[in-house]
Amino acid sequence: MAGPYETHEYDVIVIGAGGAGLRAAVEASAQGVKTALICKSLLGKAHTVMAEGGIAAAMGNIYPEDNWKVHFRDTMRGGKLLNNWRMAQIHAQEAPARVLELEEWGALFDRTPDGRILQRDFGGHRYARLAHVGDRTGLEMIRTLQQHAVHKGIDVYMECTIARLLKDGDRVAGAFGYWRESGRFVAFTAKAVVLATGGIGKAWKITSNSWEYTGDGIAMALDAGADLIDMEMVQFHPTGMVWPPSVRGILVTEGVRGDGGTLKNSEGKRFMFNYIPEFFKAETAETEKEADAWYEDKKNRRTPDLLPRDEVARAINAEVKAGRGTPHGGVFLDIASRRSADYIQKRLPSMYHQFKELAGVDITKEPMEVGPTCHYVMGGVRVDADTTATTVPGLFAAGEVAAGLHGANRLGGNSLSDLLVFGRRAGLYAAEYAKKFTGAVKAGVDQLASVEHELLTPFNHHGGENPYSIHMDLQECMQNLVGIIRTESDLKKALGEIARLKQRLTRASVEGHRQYNPGWHLAMDLHALLEVAETCTLSAIERKESRGGHTRDDYPKADPSFGKINLVTRKKNGALSITPEPLPEMPGELKQLIEEQK
Amino acid sequence: MAGRQFIMQVWRGDAAKGSFQEYRVPAAEGMVLLDVIHAIQATQAGDLAVRWNCKAGKCGSCSAEINGKPRLMCMTRMNSLNTDEPITVAPMKSFPLIRDLVTDVSFNFEMAKRVPAFKPRPKGPDGTHRMQQEDIDRVQEFHKCIECFLCQNVCHVIRDHEDNKKHFAGPRLFVRYAALEMHPLDTNDRRELLKDKMGLGYCNITKCCSEVCPEHIKITDNAIIPLKERVVDEFYDPLARWLRKLTAKGS
Amino acid sequence: MSSDSVAIGNARTLRRDAWWLQPVLTVAGLTAFIVYTTWAALVNEHYYLAPYLSPFYSPCLSSTCRHVTWALFDWPFSPAILILWAPAGFRVTCYYYRKAYYRSFWFSPPACAVRDGHATYTGETRFPLLVQNLHRYFFYVATLVVLFLWWDAILAFRFSAGGGGYEFGMGVGTLVLLANAALLSLYSFSCHSCRHLCGGGLNLLSEAPFRYKLWLKISRLNEHHMLYAWISLAGVMLADLYVRLLSMGYITDLRIF
Ligand SMILES: Cc1cc2nc3c(=O)[nH]c(=O)nc-3n(C[C@H](O)[C@H](O)[C@H](O)COP(=O)(O)OP(=O)(O)OC[C@H]3O[C@@H](n4cnc5c(N)ncnc54)[C@H](O)[C@@H]3O)c2cc1C
Ligand code: SF4
Ligand code: SF4
Ligand code: FES
Ligand code: FES
């Protein structure tokens, strides 16, 4: 029963309604083009809502010394210089204006005594730089954008999952998906498409990410012919909950450490002092006394508890392996003995609740147990730094789905600012592209019959594979074989396993009918998830060094020659290829910024 | 707790028909109700419809009625319930059922569209808005709302009187209106709208919304009653009106 | 495997806890108070034993009073009637009591997620319930009454000494009247209208530092408004009872000094 399908025509469609998608849609519609916003969940439930700590922007409200150059430098160094320098520059320069703009739309950040936006400390940022609202910054941001978008009258398609991009020759011409509620298919034609679908964390077992993070956008872009880069770069956040099992992986914000919490092993020692890498020696405190002095005056060298996330995650991993972990296989994060109960409740209300209600732990009295959790993918769709255009004409990407800004490791708070800065640019340039586009939009609807058939196959199998089991097996595989510490043999094993899972997916079967059927939705999402898992593993095999989010036990050192390349993933005639390509050359004056000011 | 099982009565069905179905799920330490639902999905009923995202009480997706009480599934620890008896899990009652535990909450989004937008006063001389923490504390409480719509669901004004949906915005939206009305920068006045079109007067301050709010927003005390008082200022307080006229400068 | 096919919409509630307990207690408490007060206000005797005046009869505005606070006119009926409408109106329109009686007397709703007892519902949008909006006027009057109760409490320090003179002293009754005035003040000043008038109505609290501080204080009291509503209710009833029993001679007042 192919077609005719419910069809909608737009100038620009934005797929994904997190911070990046919303900001893009707001901008596109402000440019006067007909815009639609499409998302898998209800409006306002995207991942962005979960972000806790804050938005990084060098406004200099606390430290006037702060400016875009320092922010740029921190971002580059945090990313182990694998970043796209131009993106890092634009990001650092535009973030403050984007934050102030949120205020103009009704957001209320915590204030300084003189009435400006209060900024907090986070790992890898030289100065207190994160605009925040307690520990629910993402909520403030998404609500503000959501309400602004609604008032601008942008059409929103909620609980509508896009399964494939539509093409007209080389260029993108729309998208095809289904209403989750009814299971009916729907097609969108558009002159330009913005991808803002977020990450891939649901491929791992211990993860802070939700069911939405199945890498749909990355897989769709790849299928549509776009380049991906840095797919091996996955961030494991050092502090996720570890106990009880049902909450394993839920995030514990870095704000806990920014506000005074420290990491301790089972012997009660602040072990981070043993894990300060050469690269950050000059700017990191060496003794507990020096580290504590930093909390009082940020001109002192900072505590190693707030080294970039990759460093801290590896350190925790090593402590646990060495037998100095907590009973449940984590380490202790202690703020109770260092800050008053009042202070903790005021600064970290939702952490307080989270532990109280889910783990029965009172963080004002006891230490938390924490361990690494899969959190963010630095890799993704390759984009042009200024316009966010992908390598496919008409296709733009912003937010976590796009790659380049964060290099090998993302600093906390740099994602929310990324969403605002590049979300806006995506909307702007997509609108511009749509305005310039004059031809007829022909989204070859003939492509759809086969897609429909493919999507519906799970209903035709009976007693086949359970999609939930396939998903669990994939998570197990990625957790064990493509986790924080990787080796070539593990990675190869993972490839074999992924291939078997792909086979199993072709035999997946679901029960019931098409109306709001999560089993069926998962079966469709698994297509993307297996594809991104595979690209991640393939890239990880190729990067024979350790850098940022990618650590190889068999190549434990950073290799300068790998520091000059991105690994590019392409798909041609169904086959994936990984190609090393040189990073864009950074201008001398920016290079200098990174070297000096140590 | 090895070998223990939870006995679950989960609502299965759609707008046309449905019933509670019993499932048995092995107990594990620290489980929340959403884990149990996921376990049912993964092993016994792959098509069991349920909404969720964050599993940490941050997104407000997983609202349901557990043993008759409106709550978030992801924040309901199993050991807080009496698990010797079967546990009933039903969808929110006030919204049309789509399937199983999923309801059509579009009423709330429609009402949100009708809220007159935030309209800030001009920026200060330095090109930014200076605001004092004491001016925003109140509003920040309202901004904690995760739009779980549990308050809308429990509010008897629409829960038991469907016809009121035409002219009653509901507690979630009152929280939103309060956030705008008390916003230190906003210049819109929504009081007449609240009185005439949004049904503020339908609320009889019986506080069920406050009881169920997972964010512990004091909806009735801090949002609705202050709004009612502001409406009184404008429409039901002749003395205040007269005083305002008296003290109004010029004209 | 399936249990009885009940439409969820038809069940009155799926709650299993004792949701009916609270409405039952509320009805019991309020009914007891109303019955006692009506009787005490209508009997028109035993409301004064020097130096204690029952709060139900204060301020006593009729020249027929056993203890005249302020003689406005001759009133043939119980002087309590002249004054009780004010605190009664204050309590009837009080945001807390509204909740209490809408729930427990009117079943609208009896408890959360339990079906409303009525087929149609218009809330407070029409007369007579529209009158609830006048709550702040009752607040003004009730505050005046509270001032008089403080005055009575002060007078309760003045005992007659031999020879028509007075002496300063304190009895248990003095403490009772002081406590009563204090509890009623807590109740009145934790009122939502009061909170609004003191500062809640402002958008820029930082520009009115005094009202901001006042508002903060009253907001803190306001959190316990329900508690104050009940203990002040019990308090005023016990104060009346104490004076009544004294004046009926069932008990004698203990002089502390
Ligand atoms: C717990 C947690 C805390 C965090 N804290 C911080 C922090 O403090 N600071 C910071 O900077 N970053 C933080 N991050 C990271 C940051 O929140 C995310 O990286 C960021 O929100 C991603 O935004 P996005 O707009 O790219 O995507 P998302 O907000 O994830 O939105 C993705 C959107 O795409 C839609 N979508 C996906 N696939 C499809 C499809 N196939 N069809 C249709 N729609 C689709 C989804 O429905 C959703 O609307 C945190 C992340 C987590 C998980
Ligand atoms: S207090 Fe008002 S808004 Fe809240 S549940 Fe009761 S009637 Fe509804
Ligand atoms: S006010 Fe509370 S109960 Fe209502 S939608 Fe918001 S968070 Fe949920
Ligand atoms: S899943 Fe997000 S609130 Fe329960
Ligand atoms: S007296 Fe209760 S609210 Fe005013």
PDB file of C-alpha atoms and ligand atoms in Angstrom, chain A residues 15-21 38-41 46-55 122 130 142 160-163 196-199 208-209 212-213 216-217 220 251 253 309 375-376 398-401 410-417 419, ligand 1:
ATOM      1  CA  ILE A  15      14.589  17.989  11.998  1.00  0.00           C
ATOM      2  CA  GLY A  16      15.054  17.998  15.735  1.00  0.00           C
ATOM      3  CA  ALA A  17      13.654  20.356  18.338  1.00  0.00           C
ATOM      4  CA  GLY A  18      16.432  20.541  20.894  1.00  0.00           C
ATOM      5  CA  GLY A  19      18.362  23.752  21.404  1.00  0.00           C
ATOM      6  CA  ALA A  20      19.948  23.616  17.971  1.00  0.00           C
ATOM      7  CA  GLY A  21      16.756  22.814  16.078  1.00  0.00           C
ATOM      8  CA  ILE A  38       9.887  18.181  13.417  1.00  0.00           C
ATOM      9  CA  CYS A  39      10.728  16.066  16.448  1.00  0.00           C
ATOM     10  CA  LYS A  40      10.458  12.518  17.736  1.00  0.00           C
ATOM     11  CA  SER A  41       9.195  13.406  21.202  1.00  0.00           C
ATOM     12  CA  ALA A  46      14.552  16.899  23.724  1.00  0.00           C
ATOM     13  CA  HIS A  47      17.876  16.178  25.316  1.00  0.00           C
ATOM     14  CA  THR A  48      18.617  19.830  25.761  1.00  0.00           C
ATOM     15  CA  VAL A  49      16.069  19.870  28.583  1.00  0.00           C
ATOM     16  CA  MET A  50      18.368  17.649  30.637  1.00  0.00           C
ATOM     17  CA  ALA A  51      21.452  19.832  30.445  1.00  0.00           C
ATOM     18  CA  GLU A  52      22.325  20.946  33.897  1.00  0.00           C
ATOM     19  CA  GLY A  53      25.478  22.939  34.368  1.00  0.00           C
ATOM     20  CA  GLY A  54      25.316  25.888  32.057  1.00  0.00           C
ATOM     21  CA  ILE A  55      26.104  27.693  28.824  1.00  0.00           C
ATOM     22  CA  PHE A 122      33.464  24.169  34.837  1.00  0.00           C
ATOM     23  CA  LEU A 130      28.963  29.234  32.473  1.00  0.00           C
ATOM     24  CA  ILE A 142      14.677  24.949  25.794  1.00  0.00           C
ATOM     25  CA  CYS A 160       6.885  12.576  14.110  1.00  0.00           C
ATOM     26  CA  THR A 161      10.022  10.568  13.352  1.00  0.00           C
ATOM     27  CA  ILE A 162      11.974  11.153  10.188  1.00  0.00           C
ATOM     28  CA  ALA A 163      13.338   7.931   8.770  1.00  0.00           C
ATOM     29  CA  ALA A 196      19.531  18.907  14.561  1.00  0.00           C
ATOM     30  CA  THR A 197      18.857  15.415  15.789  1.00  0.00           C
ATOM     31  CA  GLY A 198      21.478  15.116  18.511  1.00  0.00           C
ATOM     32  CA  GLY A 199      23.706  12.182  19.379  1.00  0.00           C
ATOM     33  CA  SER A 208      23.223   9.534  30.231  1.00  0.00           C
ATOM     34  CA  ASN A 209      21.306   9.656  26.973  1.00  0.00           C
ATOM     35  CA  GLU A 212      16.013   9.426  21.248  1.00  0.00           C
ATOM     36  CA  TYR A 213      19.782   9.237  20.901  1.00  0.00           C
ATOM     37  CA  ASP A 216      19.193   9.048  13.242  1.00  0.00           C
ATOM     38  CA  GLY A 217      20.510  12.285  11.816  1.00  0.00           C
ATOM     39  CA  MET A 220      20.435   9.727   7.443  1.00  0.00           C
ATOM     40  CA  LEU A 251      24.344  12.202  34.899  1.00  0.00           C
ATOM     41  CA  THR A 253      26.604  17.434  36.753  1.00  0.00           C
ATOM     42  CA  ARG A 309      36.342  15.153  31.029  1.00  0.00           C
ATOM     43  CA  HIS A 375      27.501  11.229  27.299  1.00  0.00           C
ATOM     44  CA  TYR A 376      28.240  12.963  24.036  1.00  0.00           C
ATOM     45  CA  ALA A 398      23.916  21.938  13.850  1.00  0.00           C
ATOM     46  CA  GLY A 399      24.188  20.825  17.440  1.00  0.00           C
ATOM     47  CA  GLU A 400      25.424  17.475  18.633  1.00  0.00           C
ATOM     48  CA  VAL A 401      24.731  15.889  15.241  1.00  0.00           C
ATOM     49  CA  ARG A 410      34.073  18.651  24.434  1.00  0.00           C
ATOM     50  CA  LEU A 411      34.294  21.000  27.383  1.00  0.00           C
ATOM     51  CA  GLY A 412      31.263  21.146  29.642  1.00  0.00           C
ATOM     52  CA  GLY A 413      28.986  24.022  28.754  1.00  0.00           C
ATOM     53  CA  ASN A 414      30.299  24.269  25.232  1.00  0.00           C
ATOM     54  CA  SER A 415      27.416  22.267  23.887  1.00  0.00           C
ATOM     55  CA  LEU A 416      24.613  24.589  24.865  1.00  0.00           C
ATOM     56  CA  SER A 417      26.514  27.525  23.431  1.00  0.00           C
ATOM     57  CA  LEU A 419      23.488  24.887  19.873  1.00  0.00           C
TER      58      LEU A 419
HETATM   59  C1  LIG D   1      22.224  14.822  31.329  1.00  0.00           C
HETATM   60  C2  LIG D   1      22.916  15.768  30.391  1.00  0.00           C
HETATM   61  C3  LIG D   1      23.450  16.958  30.884  1.00  0.00           C
HETATM   62  C4  LIG D   1      24.085  17.859  30.025  1.00  0.00           C
HETATM   63  N1  LIG D   1      24.568  19.038  30.533  1.00  0.00           N
HETATM   64  C5  LIG D   1      25.126  19.938  29.679  1.00  0.00           C
HETATM   65  C6  LIG D   1      25.570  21.201  30.156  1.00  0.00           C
HETATM   66  O1  LIG D   1      25.460  21.517  31.331  1.00  0.00           O
HETATM   67  N2  LIG D   1      26.104  22.078  29.297  1.00  0.00           N
HETATM   68  C7  LIG D   1      26.216  21.766  27.975  1.00  0.00           C
HETATM   69  O2  LIG D   1      26.676  22.620  27.230  1.00  0.00           O
HETATM   70  N3  LIG D   1      25.803  20.584  27.497  1.00  0.00           N
HETATM   71  C8  LIG D   1      25.254  19.656  28.307  1.00  0.00           C
HETATM   72  N4  LIG D   1      24.826  18.455  27.814  1.00  0.00           N
HETATM   73  C9  LIG D   1      24.909  18.191  26.393  1.00  0.00           C
HETATM   74  C10 LIG D   1      23.799  18.875  25.671  1.00  0.00           C
HETATM   75  O3  LIG D   1      22.647  18.905  26.452  1.00  0.00           O
HETATM   76  C11 LIG D   1      23.427  18.183  24.385  1.00  0.00           C
HETATM   77  O4  LIG D   1      24.555  17.894  23.680  1.00  0.00           O
HETATM   78  C12 LIG D   1      22.566  19.094  23.564  1.00  0.00           C
HETATM   79  O5  LIG D   1      21.417  19.400  24.284  1.00  0.00           O
HETATM   80  C13 LIG D   1      22.183  18.517  22.236  1.00  0.00           C
HETATM   81  O6  LIG D   1      21.272  19.414  21.628  1.00  0.00           O
HETATM   82  P1  LIG D   1      20.729  19.229  20.196  1.00  0.00           P
HETATM   83  O7  LIG D   1      19.879  20.387  19.904  1.00  0.00           O
HETATM   84  O8  LIG D   1      21.852  18.931  19.291  1.00  0.00           O
HETATM   85  O9  LIG D   1      19.891  17.919  20.267  1.00  0.00           O
HETATM   86  P2  LIG D   1      18.720  17.477  21.265  1.00  0.00           P
HETATM   87  O10 LIG D   1      18.396  18.481  22.270  1.00  0.00           O
HETATM   88  O11 LIG D   1      19.029  16.132  21.721  1.00  0.00           O
HETATM   89  O12 LIG D   1      17.520  17.382  20.299  1.00  0.00           O
HETATM   90  C14 LIG D   1      17.432  16.384  19.337  1.00  0.00           C
HETATM   91  C15 LIG D   1      16.111  16.550  18.681  1.00  0.00           C
HETATM   92  O13 LIG D   1      16.072  15.794  17.506  1.00  0.00           O
HETATM   93  C16 LIG D   1      14.897  15.056  17.453  1.00  0.00           C
HETATM   94  N5  LIG D   1      15.130  13.895  16.638  1.00  0.00           N
HETATM   95  C17 LIG D   1      16.117  12.981  16.749  1.00  0.00           C
HETATM   96  N6  LIG D   1      15.999  12.062  15.802  1.00  0.00           N
HETATM   97  C18 LIG D   1      14.910  12.402  15.074  1.00  0.00           C
HETATM   98  C19 LIG D   1      14.249  11.835  13.953  1.00  0.00           C
HETATM   99  N7  LIG D   1      14.678  10.720  13.397  1.00  0.00           N
HETATM  100  N8  LIG D   1      13.162  12.455  13.460  1.00  0.00           N
HETATM  101  C20 LIG D   1      12.690  13.581  14.030  1.00  0.00           C
HETATM  102  N9  LIG D   1      13.269  14.159  15.066  1.00  0.00           N
HETATM  103  C21 LIG D   1      14.362  13.565  15.594  1.00  0.00           C
HETATM  104  C22 LIG D   1      14.576  14.773  18.875  1.00  0.00           C
HETATM  105  O14 LIG D   1      13.212  14.489  19.047  1.00  0.00           O
HETATM  106  C23 LIG D   1      14.967  16.076  19.522  1.00  0.00           C
HETATM  107  O15 LIG D   1      13.918  16.993  19.413  1.00  0.00           O
HETATM  108  C24 LIG D   1      24.203  17.545  28.664  1.00  0.00           C
HETATM  109  C25 LIG D   1      23.659  16.353  28.175  1.00  0.00           C
HETATM  110  C26 LIG D   1      23.015  15.468  29.025  1.00  0.00           C
HETATM  111  C27 LIG D   1      22.467  14.196  28.473  1.00  0.00           C
END
